[in-house]
């Protein structure tokens, strides 16, 4: 468990709007002294940042790894494995909503401080796609494996096949099929928000990111969203920062959203502003933007973070809390 130096909360602004986009875990009393040589604010480390409420449990899992000096990559993988295994989360891993044929198909990717990356898409019957993505990164010369090939690789690596469709998810799917089967998949919106995206910064100043999802509920069979696509659902550049996306993947892909967020941070925009500008680009590229939900969260190499999301009916921003807010905030573990 994080100790009293730990700060963990969902954005008050997001929570007030009924959509806690971002969960953060960072030092409660960061060292913010001016660096006498650089004149810059000393970095906040470590940090774990995740999307949505599922991020709270992911942060909690990642935090001991980070706080004890572990690697950002290990923390981010351990973190997102928690929602992957949680049957109550209907948009990630086990218990995720199936496609319209009744198959749970998973997308995930991971990226480390050296720009190495691994990804799996349209993967079936494997509980932890994020760990398979890591094996693709570490054990193969490739970045991305999909479908049967990804499953064969996972089994060869020692992962066990299992049924990921829970009775609850199957019942919901059958109800949906009876009511809506001919009308196509529902949009990703406030009732169907998805995707655990996570960014971590370790004590050595290294960043990593992970993104994992069962994708849009009742999608067409074979559909792959933004989450396993490096640059769209996730991007990390250790010299700048990282970003991950949530929401309607097609809209994120059209804007190459997370690469854009990181490039905006490279140009000097703080994380939250970079996320807002990227959302504006999504709006430009997607005429149906008022019907969909899209959000980004971002973490820069100094440990500053932010997020921005649009959803039908409203939009909102999540800002890095100022230091007073961090100190006064009660632990919300
Ligand atoms: N953002 C997840 C998806 O669209 O599949």
Short mmCIF file of C-alpha atoms and ligand atoms in Angstrom, two decimals:
data_model
loop_
_atom_site.label_atom_id
_atom_site.label_comp_id
_atom_site.label_asym_id
_atom_site.label_seq_id
_atom_site.Cartn_x
_atom_site.Cartn_y
_atom_site.Cartn_z
CA UNK A 1 0.00 0.00 0.00
CA UNK A 2 1.24 3.50 -0.68
CA UNK A 3 2.40 5.30 2.45
CA UNK A 4 1.43 8.79 3.59
CA UNK A 5 3.62 10.41 0.94
CA UNK A 6 1.27 8.98 -1.62
CA UNK A 7 -1.46 10.90 -3.28
CA UNK A 8 -4.13 9.09 -5.16
CA UNK A 9 -7.33 10.45 -6.54
CA UNK A 10 -9.62 10.75 -9.45
CA UNK A 11 -9.88 14.20 -10.87
CA UNK A 12 -12.43 16.19 -8.94
CA UNK A 13 -13.51 17.88 -12.13
CA UNK A 14 -13.96 14.64 -13.97
CA UNK A 15 -15.74 13.06 -11.04
CA UNK A 16 -18.11 16.02 -10.78
CA UNK A 17 -19.05 15.47 -14.39
CA UNK A 18 -19.71 11.80 -13.66
CA UNK A 19 -16.68 10.69 -15.64
CA UNK A 20 -13.46 10.35 -13.67
CA UNK A 21 -11.14 10.31 -16.68
CA UNK A 22 -7.90 10.12 -14.80
CA UNK A 23 -6.51 8.49 -11.66
CA UNK A 24 -3.09 9.63 -10.48
CA UNK A 25 -0.64 8.39 -7.92
CA UNK A 26 2.31 10.64 -7.14
CA UNK A 27 4.34 11.85 -4.18
CA UNK A 28 2.30 13.89 -1.73
CA UNK A 29 5.23 16.16 -1.01
CA UNK A 30 7.24 16.28 -4.20
CA UNK A 31 10.61 17.96 -4.22
CA UNK A 32 9.86 21.19 -6.01
CA UNK A 33 13.00 23.13 -5.16
CA UNK A 34 14.55 25.09 -7.96
CA UNK A 35 17.51 23.35 -9.49
CA UNK A 36 20.34 25.88 -8.96
CA UNK A 37 22.07 24.91 -12.20
CA UNK A 38 19.13 24.59 -14.51
CA UNK A 39 16.69 26.95 -12.82
CA UNK A 40 14.07 24.30 -13.47
CA UNK A 41 11.60 22.68 -11.16
CA UNK A 42 12.93 19.35 -9.94
CA UNK A 43 10.96 16.45 -11.34
CA UNK A 44 8.17 14.67 -9.47
CA UNK A 45 8.92 10.95 -9.24
CA UNK A 46 7.56 8.36 -9.29
CA UNK A 47 4.16 8.79 -10.90
CA UNK A 48 1.47 6.32 -11.96
CA UNK A 49 -1.33 7.67 -14.09
CA UNK A 50 -4.27 5.73 -15.46
CA UNK A 51 -7.59 6.22 -17.18
CA UNK A 52 -10.94 5.96 -15.48
CA UNK A 53 -11.87 4.31 -12.20
CA UNK A 54 -10.18 1.05 -13.19
CA UNK A 55 -6.99 3.06 -12.94
CA UNK A 56 -7.24 3.30 -9.17
CA UNK A 57 -6.62 -0.42 -8.72
CA UNK A 58 -3.97 -0.39 -11.44
CA UNK A 59 -2.14 2.48 -9.73
CA UNK A 60 -2.34 0.70 -6.41
CA UNK A 61 -0.67 -2.38 -7.93
CA UNK A 62 2.01 -0.36 -9.72
CA UNK A 63 2.89 1.91 -6.83
CA UNK A 64 4.97 -0.44 -4.63
CA UNK A 65 7.08 -1.33 -7.67
CA UNK A 66 7.73 2.31 -8.44
CA UNK A 67 8.23 3.40 -4.86
CA UNK A 68 10.80 0.69 -4.23
CA UNK A 69 12.85 1.82 -7.21
CA UNK A 70 11.47 -0.67 -9.74
CA UNK A 71 11.23 -0.16 -13.45
CA UNK A 72 8.40 1.83 -15.04
CA UNK A 73 7.85 -1.02 -17.51
CA UNK A 74 7.30 -3.59 -14.76
CA UNK A 75 4.96 -1.21 -12.95
CA UNK A 76 2.83 -0.45 -15.98
CA UNK A 77 2.47 -4.12 -16.90
CA UNK A 78 1.59 -5.13 -13.34
CA UNK A 79 -0.86 -2.26 -13.09
CA UNK A 80 -2.99 -3.01 -16.12
CA UNK A 81 -3.06 -6.75 -15.40
CA UNK A 82 -5.44 -5.91 -12.54
CA UNK A 83 -8.34 -4.64 -14.69
CA UNK A 84 -7.53 -7.30 -17.29
CA UNK A 85 -8.36 -9.98 -14.71
CA UNK A 86 -11.34 -8.21 -13.14
CA UNK A 87 -14.64 -9.64 -14.43
CA UNK A 88 -16.54 -6.59 -13.18
CA UNK A 89 -14.83 -4.36 -15.77
CA UNK A 90 -16.78 -4.91 -18.94
CA UNK A 91 -14.41 -3.14 -21.32
CA UNK A 92 -11.10 -4.86 -20.55
CA UNK A 93 -9.93 -8.48 -20.56
CA UNK A 94 -11.88 -11.14 -18.65
CA UNK A 95 -15.53 -10.12 -18.46
CA UNK A 96 -15.15 -7.73 -21.38
CA UNK A 97 -18.09 -7.34 -23.73
CA UNK A 98 -17.81 -9.62 -26.74
CA UNK A 99 -18.09 -8.71 -30.39
CA UNK A 100 -21.43 -9.14 -32.11
CA UNK A 101 -20.69 -12.83 -32.77
CA UNK A 102 -20.17 -13.41 -29.05
CA UNK A 103 -16.35 -13.61 -29.09
CA UNK A 104 -14.22 -11.64 -26.62
CA UNK A 105 -11.31 -10.27 -28.65
CA UNK A 106 -8.57 -8.25 -26.99
CA UNK A 107 -6.19 -5.50 -28.08
CA UNK A 108 -3.15 -4.30 -26.11
CA UNK A 109 0.21 -2.62 -26.48
CA UNK A 110 3.17 -1.64 -24.32
CA UNK A 111 6.09 0.73 -24.79
CA UNK A 112 9.24 1.32 -22.75
CA UNK A 113 11.75 4.06 -22.15
CA UNK A 114 13.92 3.05 -25.09
CA UNK A 115 11.09 3.27 -27.59
CA UNK A 116 10.75 -0.51 -27.75
CA UNK A 117 7.18 -1.59 -28.26
CA UNK A 118 5.02 -4.68 -28.54
CA UNK A 119 1.40 -5.18 -29.47
CA UNK A 120 -1.31 -7.79 -29.91
CA UNK A 121 -4.66 -7.36 -31.62
CA UNK A 122 -7.75 -9.51 -32.11
CA UNK A 123 -6.35 -11.90 -29.51
CA UNK A 124 -8.73 -14.49 -28.06
CA UNK A 125 -8.77 -16.64 -24.92
CA UNK A 126 -5.68 -15.20 -23.24
CA UNK A 127 -6.20 -13.49 -19.90
CA UNK A 128 -3.32 -11.01 -20.04
CA UNK A 129 -2.84 -9.55 -23.50
CA UNK A 130 -0.52 -6.90 -22.07
CA UNK A 131 1.96 -9.58 -21.02
CA UNK A 132 1.78 -11.16 -24.47
CA UNK A 133 2.47 -7.72 -25.96
CA UNK A 134 5.52 -7.45 -23.72
CA UNK A 135 6.74 -10.85 -24.92
CA UNK A 136 6.29 -9.73 -28.54
CA UNK A 137 8.46 -6.73 -27.68
CA UNK A 138 11.13 -8.69 -25.83
CA UNK A 139 11.16 -12.09 -27.54
CA UNK A 140 10.55 -11.35 -31.23
CA UNK A 141 11.94 -8.99 -33.87
CA UNK A 142 8.37 -7.73 -34.46
CA UNK A 143 6.09 -5.11 -32.99
CA UNK A 144 2.63 -6.53 -33.59
CA UNK A 145 0.99 -9.96 -33.75
CA UNK A 146 -2.71 -10.46 -34.44
CA UNK A 147 -5.43 -13.06 -34.24
CA UNK A 148 -4.54 -16.73 -34.41
CA UNK A 149 -0.84 -15.96 -34.79
CA UNK A 150 -0.89 -13.91 -31.60
CA UNK A 151 -2.69 -16.69 -29.76
CA UNK A 152 -0.29 -19.35 -31.07
CA UNK A 153 2.64 -17.21 -29.95
CA UNK A 154 1.09 -16.71 -26.51
CA UNK A 155 0.53 -20.45 -26.04
CA UNK A 156 4.09 -21.17 -27.18
CA UNK A 157 5.25 -18.68 -24.56
CA UNK A 158 3.39 -20.59 -21.84
CA UNK A 159 0.17 -18.59 -21.59
CA UNK A 160 -2.91 -20.73 -21.03
CA UNK A 161 -6.08 -20.47 -23.08
CA UNK A 162 -9.25 -19.81 -21.16
CA UNK A 163 -12.81 -18.71 -21.79
CA UNK A 164 -13.02 -14.94 -21.22
CA UNK A 165 -16.78 -14.62 -21.75
CA UNK A 166 -18.44 -14.45 -18.34
CA UNK A 167 -22.10 -15.48 -17.90
CA UNK A 168 -22.97 -11.82 -17.20
CA UNK A 169 -21.25 -10.58 -20.36
CA UNK A 170 -22.94 -13.30 -22.38
CA UNK A 171 -26.37 -12.43 -20.97
CA UNK A 172 -25.85 -8.74 -21.74
CA UNK A 173 -24.73 -9.58 -25.25
CA UNK A 174 -27.79 -11.76 -25.86
CA UNK A 175 -30.07 -8.98 -24.61
CA UNK A 176 -28.32 -6.49 -26.89
CA UNK A 177 -28.56 -8.88 -29.81
CA UNK A 178 -32.31 -9.26 -29.39
CA UNK A 179 -32.84 -5.52 -29.22
CA UNK A 180 -30.23 -4.11 -31.56
CA UNK A 181 -28.68 -6.89 -33.59
CA UNK A 182 -29.45 -5.27 -36.90
CA UNK A 183 -28.34 -1.76 -36.05
CA UNK A 184 -24.60 -2.22 -35.60
CA UNK A 185 -22.35 -1.72 -32.61
CA UNK A 186 -23.25 0.97 -30.09
CA UNK A 187 -20.97 4.00 -29.88
CA UNK A 188 -18.33 4.24 -27.18
CA UNK A 189 -19.93 6.82 -24.90
CA UNK A 190 -20.47 7.57 -21.25
CA UNK A 191 -22.26 4.25 -20.69
CA UNK A 192 -19.70 2.28 -22.62
CA UNK A 193 -16.39 3.84 -21.81
CA UNK A 194 -13.47 1.66 -22.22
CA UNK A 195 -9.80 0.99 -22.20
CA UNK A 196 -7.34 1.04 -19.39
CA UNK A 197 -4.44 3.23 -20.46
CA UNK A 198 -1.56 3.68 -18.03
CA UNK A 199 1.63 5.74 -17.91
CA UNK A 200 4.39 5.42 -15.33
CA UNK A 201 7.50 7.40 -14.47
CA UNK A 202 10.03 5.63 -12.27
CA UNK A 203 12.61 6.92 -9.81
CA UNK A 204 15.28 6.82 -12.54
CA UNK A 205 13.22 9.18 -14.67
CA UNK A 206 12.18 6.52 -17.18
CA UNK A 207 8.73 6.40 -18.69
CA UNK A 208 6.62 3.47 -19.89
CA UNK A 209 3.05 3.03 -21.06
CA UNK A 210 0.44 0.35 -21.57
CA UNK A 211 -3.00 0.21 -23.09
CA UNK A 212 -5.39 -2.76 -23.04
CA UNK A 213 -9.04 -3.29 -23.92
CA UNK A 214 -11.72 -5.64 -25.14
CA UNK A 215 -12.66 -2.81 -27.50
CA UNK A 216 -16.03 -1.45 -28.40
CA UNK A 217 -18.87 -3.62 -27.13
CA UNK A 218 -20.57 -5.68 -29.86
CA UNK A 219 -18.14 -4.48 -32.52
CA UNK A 220 -18.01 -6.24 -35.87
CA UNK A 221 -16.02 -9.46 -35.74
CA UNK A 222 -12.42 -8.66 -36.64
CA UNK A 223 -12.58 -5.00 -35.66
CA UNK A 224 -9.43 -3.59 -34.06
CA UNK A 225 -9.43 -0.20 -32.36
CA UNK A 226 -6.71 2.28 -31.45
CA UNK A 227 -5.50 0.54 -28.29
CA UNK A 228 -2.91 -1.81 -29.84
CA UNK A 229 -1.73 0.74 -32.40
CA UNK A 230 1.49 2.48 -31.41
CA UNK A 231 1.03 6.21 -31.94
CA UNK A 232 -2.77 6.02 -31.82
CA UNK A 233 -3.68 4.39 -28.48
CA UNK A 234 -0.27 4.84 -26.85
CA UNK A 235 3.02 6.61 -27.40
CA UNK A 236 6.04 7.12 -25.18
CA UNK A 237 9.17 9.15 -25.88
CA UNK A 238 11.47 9.19 -22.88
CA UNK A 239 12.89 12.57 -23.90
CA UNK A 240 9.45 14.18 -23.78
CA UNK A 241 6.60 12.20 -22.18
CA UNK A 242 3.89 9.69 -22.87
CA UNK A 243 0.21 9.66 -23.75
CA UNK A 244 -2.56 7.11 -23.93
CA UNK A 245 -6.09 7.29 -25.30
CA UNK A 246 -9.56 6.14 -24.37
CA UNK A 247 -12.82 6.26 -26.27
CA UNK A 248 -13.91 5.64 -29.82
CA UNK A 249 -10.79 4.14 -31.37
CA UNK A 250 -11.64 4.94 -34.96
CA UNK A 251 -11.62 8.65 -34.14
CA UNK A 252 -8.30 8.37 -32.31
CA UNK A 253 -6.68 6.48 -35.18
CA UNK A 254 -7.72 9.16 -37.68
CA UNK A 255 -5.81 11.76 -35.67
CA UNK A 256 -2.88 9.46 -34.67
CA UNK A 257 -3.82 10.83 -31.28
CA UNK A 258 -1.10 9.82 -28.82
CA UNK A 259 1.79 10.56 -31.14
CA UNK A 260 0.21 13.97 -31.60
CA UNK A 261 -0.04 14.56 -27.83
CA UNK A 262 3.64 13.71 -27.36
CA UNK A 263 4.71 15.89 -30.28
CA UNK A 264 2.68 18.78 -28.84
CA UNK A 265 4.49 18.30 -25.51
CA UNK A 266 7.79 18.28 -27.42
CA UNK A 267 6.81 21.69 -28.80
CA UNK A 268 6.45 22.94 -25.22
CA UNK A 269 2.77 22.46 -24.43
CA UNK A 270 2.10 21.19 -20.91
CA UNK A 271 0.42 17.75 -20.77
CA UNK A 272 -3.12 18.95 -20.27
CA UNK A 273 -2.93 21.52 -23.04
CA UNK A 274 -1.39 18.92 -25.35
CA UNK A 275 -4.34 16.63 -24.61
CA UNK A 276 -6.83 19.43 -25.29
CA UNK A 277 -5.18 20.32 -28.60
CA UNK A 278 -5.18 16.67 -29.63
CA UNK A 279 -8.89 16.41 -28.81
CA UNK A 280 -9.43 19.48 -31.02
CA UNK A 281 -7.62 17.65 -33.82
CA UNK A 282 -9.92 14.64 -33.27
CA UNK A 283 -12.89 17.00 -33.60
CA UNK A 284 -11.46 18.38 -36.85
CA UNK A 285 -10.97 14.91 -38.30
CA UNK A 286 -14.29 13.39 -37.18
CA UNK A 287 -17.51 15.02 -38.32
CA UNK A 288 -19.48 12.81 -35.91
CA UNK A 289 -17.48 13.99 -32.89
CA UNK A 290 -20.56 15.15 -30.98
CA UNK A 291 -21.77 11.56 -30.82
CA UNK A 292 -18.60 9.99 -29.48
CA UNK A 293 -16.32 9.94 -26.51
CA UNK A 294 -12.56 10.43 -26.88
CA UNK A 295 -10.02 11.29 -24.21
CA UNK A 296 -6.27 11.47 -23.73
CA UNK A 297 -4.14 11.44 -20.62
CA UNK A 298 -0.49 12.49 -20.68
CA UNK A 299 2.54 12.46 -18.40
CA UNK A 300 5.72 14.35 -19.15
CA UNK A 301 9.25 13.47 -18.11
CA UNK A 302 9.11 15.98 -15.24
CA UNK A 303 6.12 14.15 -13.76
CA UNK A 304 3.51 16.75 -14.76
CA UNK A 305 0.28 15.27 -16.03
CA UNK A 306 -3.11 16.14 -17.42
CA UNK A 307 -5.98 14.90 -19.50
CA UNK A 308 -8.81 16.06 -21.70
CA UNK A 309 -11.95 14.31 -22.88
CA UNK A 310 -15.00 14.95 -24.98
CA UNK A 311 -18.19 13.00 -24.53
CA UNK A 312 -21.72 13.53 -25.82
CA UNK A 313 -23.22 16.52 -24.09
CA UNK A 314 -20.13 17.95 -22.47
CA UNK A 315 -16.39 18.16 -22.45
CA UNK A 316 -14.02 18.52 -19.58
CA UNK A 317 -10.41 18.86 -18.67
CA UNK A 318 -8.36 17.27 -15.94
CA UNK A 319 -5.46 19.39 -14.75
CA UNK A 320 -2.34 18.60 -12.81
CA UNK A 321 -3.23 19.53 -9.24
CA UNK A 322 -1.10 22.28 -7.81
CA UNK A 323 1.19 21.47 -4.95
CA UNK A 324 -1.15 22.77 -2.21
CA UNK A 325 -3.87 20.50 -3.47
CA UNK A 326 -1.51 17.55 -3.39
CA UNK A 327 -0.48 18.21 0.19
CA UNK A 328 -4.03 18.72 1.46
CA UNK A 329 -5.66 15.91 -0.46
CA UNK A 330 -6.76 13.00 1.71
CA UNK A 331 -5.60 9.60 0.57
CA UNK A 332 -8.44 7.98 -1.35
CA UNK A 333 -7.19 4.44 -1.34
N1 LIG B 1 -10.35 2.73 -27.44
C1 LIG B 1 -10.64 1.38 -27.53
C2 LIG B 1 -11.29 0.97 -28.78
O1 LIG B 1 -11.82 1.79 -29.50
O2 LIG B 1 -11.28 -0.20 -29.05
#
